[in-house]
Coordinates of C-alpha atoms in Angstrom, one line a residue:
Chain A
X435 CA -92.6 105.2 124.4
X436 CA -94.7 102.0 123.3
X437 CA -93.4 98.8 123.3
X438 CA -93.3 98.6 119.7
X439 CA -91.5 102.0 119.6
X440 CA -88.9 100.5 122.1
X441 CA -88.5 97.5 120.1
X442 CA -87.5 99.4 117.3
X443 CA -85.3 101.9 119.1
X444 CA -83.6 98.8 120.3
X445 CA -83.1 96.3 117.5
X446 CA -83.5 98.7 114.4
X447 CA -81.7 102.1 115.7
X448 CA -81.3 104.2 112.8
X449 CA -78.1 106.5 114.5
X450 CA -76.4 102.8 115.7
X451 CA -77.1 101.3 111.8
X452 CA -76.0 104.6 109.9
X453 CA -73.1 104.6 112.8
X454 CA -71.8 101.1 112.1
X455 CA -72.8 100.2 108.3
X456 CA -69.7 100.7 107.0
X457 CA -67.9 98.4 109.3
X458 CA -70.7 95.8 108.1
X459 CA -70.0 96.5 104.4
X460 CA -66.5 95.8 105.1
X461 CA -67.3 92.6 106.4
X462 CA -69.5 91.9 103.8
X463 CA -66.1 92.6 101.2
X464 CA -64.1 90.0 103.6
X465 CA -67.0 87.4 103.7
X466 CA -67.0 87.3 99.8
X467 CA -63.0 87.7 99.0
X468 CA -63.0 84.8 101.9
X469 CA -66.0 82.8 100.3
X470 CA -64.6 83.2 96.5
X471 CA -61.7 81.6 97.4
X472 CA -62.8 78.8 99.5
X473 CA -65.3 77.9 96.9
X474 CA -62.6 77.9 93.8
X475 CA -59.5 76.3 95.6
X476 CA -62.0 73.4 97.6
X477 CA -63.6 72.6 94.2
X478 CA -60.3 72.5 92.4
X479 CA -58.5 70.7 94.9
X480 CA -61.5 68.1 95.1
X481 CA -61.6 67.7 91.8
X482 CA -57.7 67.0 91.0
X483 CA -58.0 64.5 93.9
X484 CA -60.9 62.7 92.1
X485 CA -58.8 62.1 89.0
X486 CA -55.6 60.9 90.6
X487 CA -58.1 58.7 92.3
X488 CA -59.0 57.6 88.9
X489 CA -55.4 56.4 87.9
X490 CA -56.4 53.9 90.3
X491 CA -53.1 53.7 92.5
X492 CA -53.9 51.4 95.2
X493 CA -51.7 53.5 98.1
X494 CA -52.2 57.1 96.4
X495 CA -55.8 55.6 96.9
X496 CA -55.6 54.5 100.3
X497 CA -54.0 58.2 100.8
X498 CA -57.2 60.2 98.9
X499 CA -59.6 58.1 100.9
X500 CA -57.8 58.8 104.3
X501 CA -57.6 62.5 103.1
X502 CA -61.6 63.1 102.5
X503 CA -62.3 60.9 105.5
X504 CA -60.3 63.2 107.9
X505 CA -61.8 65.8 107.0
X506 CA -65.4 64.7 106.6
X507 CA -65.3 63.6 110.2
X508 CA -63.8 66.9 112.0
X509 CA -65.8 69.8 112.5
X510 CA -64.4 72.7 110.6
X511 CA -64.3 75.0 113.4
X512 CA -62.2 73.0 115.0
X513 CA -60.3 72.4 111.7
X514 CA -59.9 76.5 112.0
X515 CA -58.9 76.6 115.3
X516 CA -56.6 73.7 115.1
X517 CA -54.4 75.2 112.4
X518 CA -54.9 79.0 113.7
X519 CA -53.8 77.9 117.6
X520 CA -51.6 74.7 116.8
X521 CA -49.5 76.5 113.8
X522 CA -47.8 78.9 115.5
X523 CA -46.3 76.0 117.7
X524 CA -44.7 74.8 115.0
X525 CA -43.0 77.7 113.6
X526 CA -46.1 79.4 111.2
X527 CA -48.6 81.7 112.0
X528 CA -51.1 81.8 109.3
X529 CA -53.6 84.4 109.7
X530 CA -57.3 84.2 111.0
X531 CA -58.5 84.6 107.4
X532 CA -55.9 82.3 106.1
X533 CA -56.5 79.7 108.9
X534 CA -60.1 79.8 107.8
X535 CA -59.6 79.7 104.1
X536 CA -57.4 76.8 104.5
X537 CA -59.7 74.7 106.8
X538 CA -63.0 75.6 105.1
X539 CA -61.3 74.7 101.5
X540 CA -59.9 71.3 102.9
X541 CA -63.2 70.3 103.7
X542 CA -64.8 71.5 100.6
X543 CA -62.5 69.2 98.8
X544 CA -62.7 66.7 100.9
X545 CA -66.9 66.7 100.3
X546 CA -65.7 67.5 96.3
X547 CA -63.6 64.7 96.0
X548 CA -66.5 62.5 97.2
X549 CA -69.1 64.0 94.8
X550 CA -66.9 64.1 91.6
X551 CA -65.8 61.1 92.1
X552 CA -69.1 59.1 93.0
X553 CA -70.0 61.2 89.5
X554 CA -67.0 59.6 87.5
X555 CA -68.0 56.1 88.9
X556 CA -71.6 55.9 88.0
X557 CA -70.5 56.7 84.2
X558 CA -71.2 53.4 83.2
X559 CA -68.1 51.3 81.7
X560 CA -69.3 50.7 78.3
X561 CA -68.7 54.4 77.6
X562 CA -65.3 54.1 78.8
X563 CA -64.5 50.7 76.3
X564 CA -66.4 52.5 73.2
X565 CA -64.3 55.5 74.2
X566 CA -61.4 53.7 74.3
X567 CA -61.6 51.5 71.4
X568 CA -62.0 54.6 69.0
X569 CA -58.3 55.1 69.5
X570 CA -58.7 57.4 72.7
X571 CA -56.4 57.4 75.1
X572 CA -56.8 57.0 79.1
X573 CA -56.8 60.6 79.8
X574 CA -59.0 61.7 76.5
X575 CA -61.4 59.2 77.2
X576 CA -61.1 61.0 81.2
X577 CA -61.3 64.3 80.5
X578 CA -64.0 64.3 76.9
X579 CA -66.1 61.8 77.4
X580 CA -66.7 61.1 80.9
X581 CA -65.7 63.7 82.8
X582 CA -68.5 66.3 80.8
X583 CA -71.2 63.4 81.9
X584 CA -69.9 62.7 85.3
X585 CA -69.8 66.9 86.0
X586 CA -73.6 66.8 85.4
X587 CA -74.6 64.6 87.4
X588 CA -72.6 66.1 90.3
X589 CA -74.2 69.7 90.0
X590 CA -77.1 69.2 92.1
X591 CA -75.8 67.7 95.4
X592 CA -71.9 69.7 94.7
X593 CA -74.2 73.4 95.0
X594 CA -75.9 72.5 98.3
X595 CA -72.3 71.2 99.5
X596 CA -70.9 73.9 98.6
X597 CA -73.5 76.7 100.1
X598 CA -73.3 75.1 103.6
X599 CA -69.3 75.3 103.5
X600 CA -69.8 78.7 102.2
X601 CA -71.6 79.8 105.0
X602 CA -69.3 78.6 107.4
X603 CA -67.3 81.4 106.4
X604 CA -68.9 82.8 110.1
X605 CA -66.7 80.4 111.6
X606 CA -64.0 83.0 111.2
X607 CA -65.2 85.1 113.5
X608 CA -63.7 82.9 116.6
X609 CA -60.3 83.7 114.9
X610 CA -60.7 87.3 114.6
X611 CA -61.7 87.4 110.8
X612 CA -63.1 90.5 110.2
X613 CA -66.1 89.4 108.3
X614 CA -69.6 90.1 108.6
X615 CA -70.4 88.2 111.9
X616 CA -67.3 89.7 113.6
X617 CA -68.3 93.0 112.6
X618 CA -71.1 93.0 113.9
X619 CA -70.2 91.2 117.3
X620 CA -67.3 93.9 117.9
X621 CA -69.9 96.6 117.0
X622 CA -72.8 94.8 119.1
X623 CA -70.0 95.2 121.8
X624 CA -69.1 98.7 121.4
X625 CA -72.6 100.3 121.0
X626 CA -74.4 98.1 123.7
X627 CA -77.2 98.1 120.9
X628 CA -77.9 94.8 119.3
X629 CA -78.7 96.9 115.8
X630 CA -75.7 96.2 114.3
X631 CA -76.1 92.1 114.8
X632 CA -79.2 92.6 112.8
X633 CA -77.8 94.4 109.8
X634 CA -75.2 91.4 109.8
X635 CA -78.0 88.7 109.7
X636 CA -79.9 90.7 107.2
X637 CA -76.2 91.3 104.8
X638 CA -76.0 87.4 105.1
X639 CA -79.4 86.8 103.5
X640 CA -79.0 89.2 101.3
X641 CA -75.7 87.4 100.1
X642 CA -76.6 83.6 100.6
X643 CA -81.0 83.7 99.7
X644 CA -80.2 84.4 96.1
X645 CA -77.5 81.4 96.0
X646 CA -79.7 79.2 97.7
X647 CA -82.8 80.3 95.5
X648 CA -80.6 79.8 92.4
X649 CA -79.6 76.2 93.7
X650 CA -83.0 75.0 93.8
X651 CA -83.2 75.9 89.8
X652 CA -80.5 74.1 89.6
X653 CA -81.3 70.9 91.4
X654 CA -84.5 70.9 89.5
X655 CA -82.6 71.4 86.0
X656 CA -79.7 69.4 86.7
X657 CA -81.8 66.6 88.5
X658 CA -80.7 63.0 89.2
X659 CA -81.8 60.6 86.5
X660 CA -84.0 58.1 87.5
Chain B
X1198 CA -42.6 67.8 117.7
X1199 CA -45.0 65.0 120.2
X1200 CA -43.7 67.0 122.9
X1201 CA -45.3 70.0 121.1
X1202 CA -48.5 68.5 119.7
X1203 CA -49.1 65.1 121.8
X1204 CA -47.4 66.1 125.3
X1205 CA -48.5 62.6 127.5
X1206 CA -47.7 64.6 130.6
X1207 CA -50.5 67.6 129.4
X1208 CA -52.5 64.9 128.0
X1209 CA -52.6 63.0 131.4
X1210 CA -53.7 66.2 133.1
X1211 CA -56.2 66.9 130.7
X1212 CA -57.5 64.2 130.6
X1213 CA -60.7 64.6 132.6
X1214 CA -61.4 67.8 131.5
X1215 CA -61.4 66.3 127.8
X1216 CA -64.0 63.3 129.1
X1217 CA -65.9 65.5 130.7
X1218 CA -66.8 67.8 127.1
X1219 CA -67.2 64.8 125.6
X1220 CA -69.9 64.0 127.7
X1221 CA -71.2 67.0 126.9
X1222 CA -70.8 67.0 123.6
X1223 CA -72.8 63.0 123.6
X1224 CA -75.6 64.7 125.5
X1225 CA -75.8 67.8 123.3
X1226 CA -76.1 65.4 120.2
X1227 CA -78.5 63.5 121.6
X1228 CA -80.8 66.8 122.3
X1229 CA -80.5 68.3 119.0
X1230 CA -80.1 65.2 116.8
X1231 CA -84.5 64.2 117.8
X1232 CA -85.0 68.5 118.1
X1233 CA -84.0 68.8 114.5
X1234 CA -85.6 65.7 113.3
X1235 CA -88.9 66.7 115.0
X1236 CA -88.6 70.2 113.0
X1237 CA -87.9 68.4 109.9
X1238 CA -90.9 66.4 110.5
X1239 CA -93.3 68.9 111.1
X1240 CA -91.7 70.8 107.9
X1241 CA -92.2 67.8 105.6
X1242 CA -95.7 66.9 106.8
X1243 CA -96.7 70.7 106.6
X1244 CA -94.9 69.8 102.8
X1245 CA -98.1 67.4 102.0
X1246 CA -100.1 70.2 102.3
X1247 CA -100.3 71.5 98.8
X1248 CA -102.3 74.5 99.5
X1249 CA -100.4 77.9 98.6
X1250 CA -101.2 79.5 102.0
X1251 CA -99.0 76.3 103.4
X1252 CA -96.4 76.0 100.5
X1253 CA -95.0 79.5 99.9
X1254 CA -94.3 80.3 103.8
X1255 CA -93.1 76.7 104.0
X1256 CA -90.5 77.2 101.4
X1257 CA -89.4 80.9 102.7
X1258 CA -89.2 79.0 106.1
X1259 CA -86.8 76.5 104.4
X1260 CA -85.2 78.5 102.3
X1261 CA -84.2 81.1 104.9
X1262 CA -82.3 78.7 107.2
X1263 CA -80.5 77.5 103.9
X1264 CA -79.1 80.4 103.5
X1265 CA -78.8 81.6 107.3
X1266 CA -75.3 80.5 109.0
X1267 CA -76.3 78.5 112.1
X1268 CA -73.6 80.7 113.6
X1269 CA -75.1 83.9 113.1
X1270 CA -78.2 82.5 114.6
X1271 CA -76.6 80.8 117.3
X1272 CA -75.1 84.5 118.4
X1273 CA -78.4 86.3 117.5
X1274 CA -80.4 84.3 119.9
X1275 CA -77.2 84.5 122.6
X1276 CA -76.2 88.0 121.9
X1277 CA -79.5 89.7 120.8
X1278 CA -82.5 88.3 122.6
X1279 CA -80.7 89.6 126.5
X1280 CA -81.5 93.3 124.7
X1281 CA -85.3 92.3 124.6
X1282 CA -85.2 90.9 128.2
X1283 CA -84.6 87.3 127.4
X1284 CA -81.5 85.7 129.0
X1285 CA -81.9 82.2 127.7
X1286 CA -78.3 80.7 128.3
X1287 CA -76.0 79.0 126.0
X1288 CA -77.5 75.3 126.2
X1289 CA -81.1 76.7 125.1
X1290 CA -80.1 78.8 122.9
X1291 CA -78.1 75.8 120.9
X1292 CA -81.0 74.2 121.2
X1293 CA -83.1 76.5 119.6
X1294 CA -80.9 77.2 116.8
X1295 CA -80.8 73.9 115.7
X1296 CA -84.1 73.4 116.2
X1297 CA -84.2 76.2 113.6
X1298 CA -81.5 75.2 111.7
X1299 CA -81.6 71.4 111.3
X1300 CA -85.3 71.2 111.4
X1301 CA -85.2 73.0 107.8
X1302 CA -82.5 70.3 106.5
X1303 CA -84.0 67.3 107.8
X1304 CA -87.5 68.7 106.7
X1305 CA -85.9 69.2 102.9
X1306 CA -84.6 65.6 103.0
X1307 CA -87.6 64.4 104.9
X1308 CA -90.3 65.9 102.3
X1309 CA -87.9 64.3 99.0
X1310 CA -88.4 60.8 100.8
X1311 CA -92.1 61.5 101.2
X1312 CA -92.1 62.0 97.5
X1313 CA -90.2 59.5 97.0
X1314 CA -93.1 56.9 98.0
X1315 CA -95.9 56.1 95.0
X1316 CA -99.3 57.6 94.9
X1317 CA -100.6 54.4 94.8
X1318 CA -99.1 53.7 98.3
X1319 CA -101.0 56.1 99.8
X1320 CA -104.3 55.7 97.9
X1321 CA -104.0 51.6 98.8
X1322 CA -103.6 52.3 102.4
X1323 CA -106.6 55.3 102.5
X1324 CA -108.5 52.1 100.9
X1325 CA -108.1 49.6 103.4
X1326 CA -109.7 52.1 105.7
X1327 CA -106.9 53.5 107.0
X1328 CA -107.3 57.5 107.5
X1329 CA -104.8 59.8 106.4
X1330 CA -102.8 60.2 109.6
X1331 CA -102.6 56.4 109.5
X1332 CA -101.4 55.9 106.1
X1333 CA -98.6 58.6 106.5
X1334 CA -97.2 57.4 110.1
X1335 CA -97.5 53.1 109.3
X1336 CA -97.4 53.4 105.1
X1337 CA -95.4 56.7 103.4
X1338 CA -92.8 57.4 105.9
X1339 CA -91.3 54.1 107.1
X1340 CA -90.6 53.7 102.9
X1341 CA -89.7 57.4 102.6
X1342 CA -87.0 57.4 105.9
X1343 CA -85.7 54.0 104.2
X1344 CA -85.4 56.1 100.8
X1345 CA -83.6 58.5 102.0
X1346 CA -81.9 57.1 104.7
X1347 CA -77.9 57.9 103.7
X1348 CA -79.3 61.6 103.4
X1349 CA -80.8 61.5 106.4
X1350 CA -77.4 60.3 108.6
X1351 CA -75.4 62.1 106.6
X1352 CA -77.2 65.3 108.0
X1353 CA -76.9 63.6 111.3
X1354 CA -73.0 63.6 111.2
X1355 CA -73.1 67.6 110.0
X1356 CA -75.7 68.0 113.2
X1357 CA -72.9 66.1 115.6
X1358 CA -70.0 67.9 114.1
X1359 CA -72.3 71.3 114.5
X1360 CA -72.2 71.1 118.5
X1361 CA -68.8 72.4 118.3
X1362 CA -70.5 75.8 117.8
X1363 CA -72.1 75.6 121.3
X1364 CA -68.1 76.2 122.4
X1365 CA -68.8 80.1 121.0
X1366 CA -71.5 80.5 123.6
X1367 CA -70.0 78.8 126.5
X1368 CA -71.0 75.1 126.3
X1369 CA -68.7 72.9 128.1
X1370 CA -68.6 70.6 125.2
X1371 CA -65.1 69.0 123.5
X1372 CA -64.0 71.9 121.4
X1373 CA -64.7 74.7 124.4
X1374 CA -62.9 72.4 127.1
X1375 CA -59.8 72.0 124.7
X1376 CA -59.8 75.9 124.6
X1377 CA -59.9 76.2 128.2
X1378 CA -57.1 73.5 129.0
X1379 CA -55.5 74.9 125.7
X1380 CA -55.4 78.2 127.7
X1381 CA -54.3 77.0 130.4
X1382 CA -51.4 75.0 129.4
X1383 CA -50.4 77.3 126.4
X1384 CA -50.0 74.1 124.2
X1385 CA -51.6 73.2 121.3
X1386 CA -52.2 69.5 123.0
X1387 CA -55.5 69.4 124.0
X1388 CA -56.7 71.0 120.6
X1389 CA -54.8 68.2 118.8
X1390 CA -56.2 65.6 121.5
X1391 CA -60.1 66.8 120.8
X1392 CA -59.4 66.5 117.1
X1393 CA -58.7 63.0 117.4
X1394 CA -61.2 62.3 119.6
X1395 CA -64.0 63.2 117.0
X1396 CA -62.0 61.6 114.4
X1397 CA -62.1 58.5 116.5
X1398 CA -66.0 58.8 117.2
X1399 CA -67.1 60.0 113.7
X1400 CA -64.8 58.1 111.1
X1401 CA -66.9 55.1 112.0
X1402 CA -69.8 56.9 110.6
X1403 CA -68.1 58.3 107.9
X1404 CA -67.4 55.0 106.6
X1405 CA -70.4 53.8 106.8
X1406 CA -71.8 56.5 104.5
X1407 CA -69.4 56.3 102.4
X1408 CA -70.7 52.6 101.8
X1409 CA -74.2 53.5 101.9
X1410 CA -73.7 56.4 99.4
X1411 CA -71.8 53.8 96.7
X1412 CA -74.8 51.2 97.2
X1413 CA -77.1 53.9 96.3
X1414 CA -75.3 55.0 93.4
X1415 CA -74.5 51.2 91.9
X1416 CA -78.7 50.8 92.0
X1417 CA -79.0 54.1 90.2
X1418 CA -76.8 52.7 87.6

């Protein structure tokens, strides 16, 4: 057999692949359901945060900033394995997937919050007195006039956010989420072929690229004015 | 509930163990924080080159490790490369993944400062005599690393807070020793110890960001 040949046989095994694809496509269904809902409840959360934040409550402030701060400066995998190992201690036991939709979501708000809200800020406040003085209230003038400008200008750096949260979804893995990189570790194990790692990393390129090619568009379309 | 989550007695035990990742994790940082700045480098000068050999690679390069989770890639080099006969260790392979990894972000920031810096900039300096190598290293990119500077330690932070992958592959750093003594104690102590350990370290730069981030913004206005 020639190197090459071995290579193949080794990395790209067609019984190992056809053997363990379906395990692979199952992770790829737990890596989206797990992404889908990271991406909505993180972006929702961050956004209701920056418009308390807007009522301009000096503690509920104080709070918010302390919130995004927290979890701007911890890692999120030890965000997962904090709530997965130090739950249970005090009397929950959230699942892997749960433990790493929670933590991955807190941190996408957290990076949210600081986005929208940097977005709301730079509306300048003329638009907020012309707003105001045709009769609109405080939450009108919020919500139709400078929310729709603020959201704009937070497309750009919110998608790239976003896409390297997203990814972390591989995180899960260390608490036995069965997504794609666990998969394909479990299966790596089983076979003693490293075939089944390579389907994985090809399934997450396959997922992620297009997002990532689609975010470029976007931060050319959506650019910061200068 | 401190007995459960902040035990002194497990926290006095721990203790060294806890120091001991953390130097770990200091001297991890301060490998990969110049790797992945050297990458990013070569990617954004590699960037000037406008020729479409250079630039379509260059963005498939890029693009790739956008879209690639450092994890994966950390576990493909640990996992996959011993099948090919190469048993490089958990240390090099970190290394090499953030090489990889980081080198594409920094390189993404890197190149938008580069642009950042005026034509004119570079075609004063080329007329003073100053060749091209010359105007880039003492002209473009001292102005383009000051442009982008909040970018550019904001990435930082995410490359700091990244080491706590090496704990997958064995790395004594914080996050794999709090595992161990976590283990070994069967309390959730040490994990809740490490957390506030990089809280303490990283808030500091958080803030700062934070600050840097709103200065940029009120100029934009």
């Amino acid at each position: 057999m020639s190197t090459w040949d071995r290579f193949v046989d080794t990395f790209f095994n067609a019984r190992v692949m056809a053997k363990y694809l379906p395990d692979i496509l199952s992770g790829v269904v737990v890596t989206i359901e797990l992404a889908v809902l990271i991406v909505a409840s993180g972006l929702l959360a961050g956004l209701a945060l920056a418009l308390v934040r807007a009522l301009a409550i000096r503690p509920l402030n104080w709070l918010i900033i302390f919130i995004v701060d927290l979890f701007r400066s911890l890692p999120p995998l030890v965000i997962i394995v904090l709530i997965y190992f130090g739950l249970p201690a005090a009397g929950l036991s959230p699942s892997g997937f749960v433990s790493t939709w929670i933590a991955l979501g807190l941190v996408l708000m957290a990076f949210a919050e600081e986005i929208f809200w940097a977005g709301i800020t730079s509306i300048p406040r003329g638009q907020w007195e012309a707003a105001r003085s045709t009769g609109l209230g405080f939450g009108q003038t919020l919500l139709n006039v400078v929310l729709p400008q603020a959201l704009r200008l937070t497309i750009p750096p919110l998608t790239n956010r976003t896409i390297a949260i997203t990814k972390g979804t591989a995180l899960g893995t260390v608490v036995a989420v069965t997504e794609i990189l666990g998969q394909a570790s479990s299966a790596v194990s089983n076979s003693y072929n490293p075939s089944p790692l390579m389907m994985g990393s090809a399934a997450y390129v396959v997922l992620f690229l297009p997002v990532v090619v689609a975010a470029r568009w976007i931060e050319t379309k959506f650019a910061w004015k200068r | 509930m401190i007995e459960t989550f902040l035990n002194p007695e497990i926290i006095a035990a721990i203790w060294p163990i806890v120091l001991a990742g953390l130097a770990n994790t200091v001297l991890l940082s301060l490998i990969v924080v110049p790797l992945g700045l050297l990458g990013g480098l070569i990617v954004a000068l590699l960037a000037t080159v406008h020729h479409p050999l250079v630039r379509w690679p260059l963005m498939a390069w890029v693009d790739f490790f956008r879209a690639f989770p450092p994890l994966v890639l950390l576990v493909l080099l640990f996992a996959g490369l011993p099948f090919a006969g190469l048993e490089l260790g958990g240390f090099a392979c970190v290394a090499i993944a953030f090489f990889l990894n980081t080198g594409a972000y920094y390189g993404e920031i890197l190149r938008a400062g580069i642009d950042s810096v005026p034509v004119g900039q570079i075609e004063a300096a080329r007329s003073t005599g100053l060749n091209r190598l010359q105007a880039m290293g003492y002209i473009v990119l001292p102005q383009a690393v000051r442009n982008v500077l909040p970018d550019l330690l904001s990435n930082t932070l995410e490359v700091v807070k990244l080491t706590s992958l090496g704990s997958v592959v064995a790395v004594p750093e914080l996050l794999f020793q709090a595992r161990q003594a976590q283990s070994l104690t069967y309390s959730p102590t040490p994990i809740v110890l490490v957390a506030i350990v990089y809280f303490l370290i990283l808030w500091p730069m958080v803030r700062l960001l934070s600050r840097l981030e709103n200065r940029a913004l009120a100029s934009r206005r």
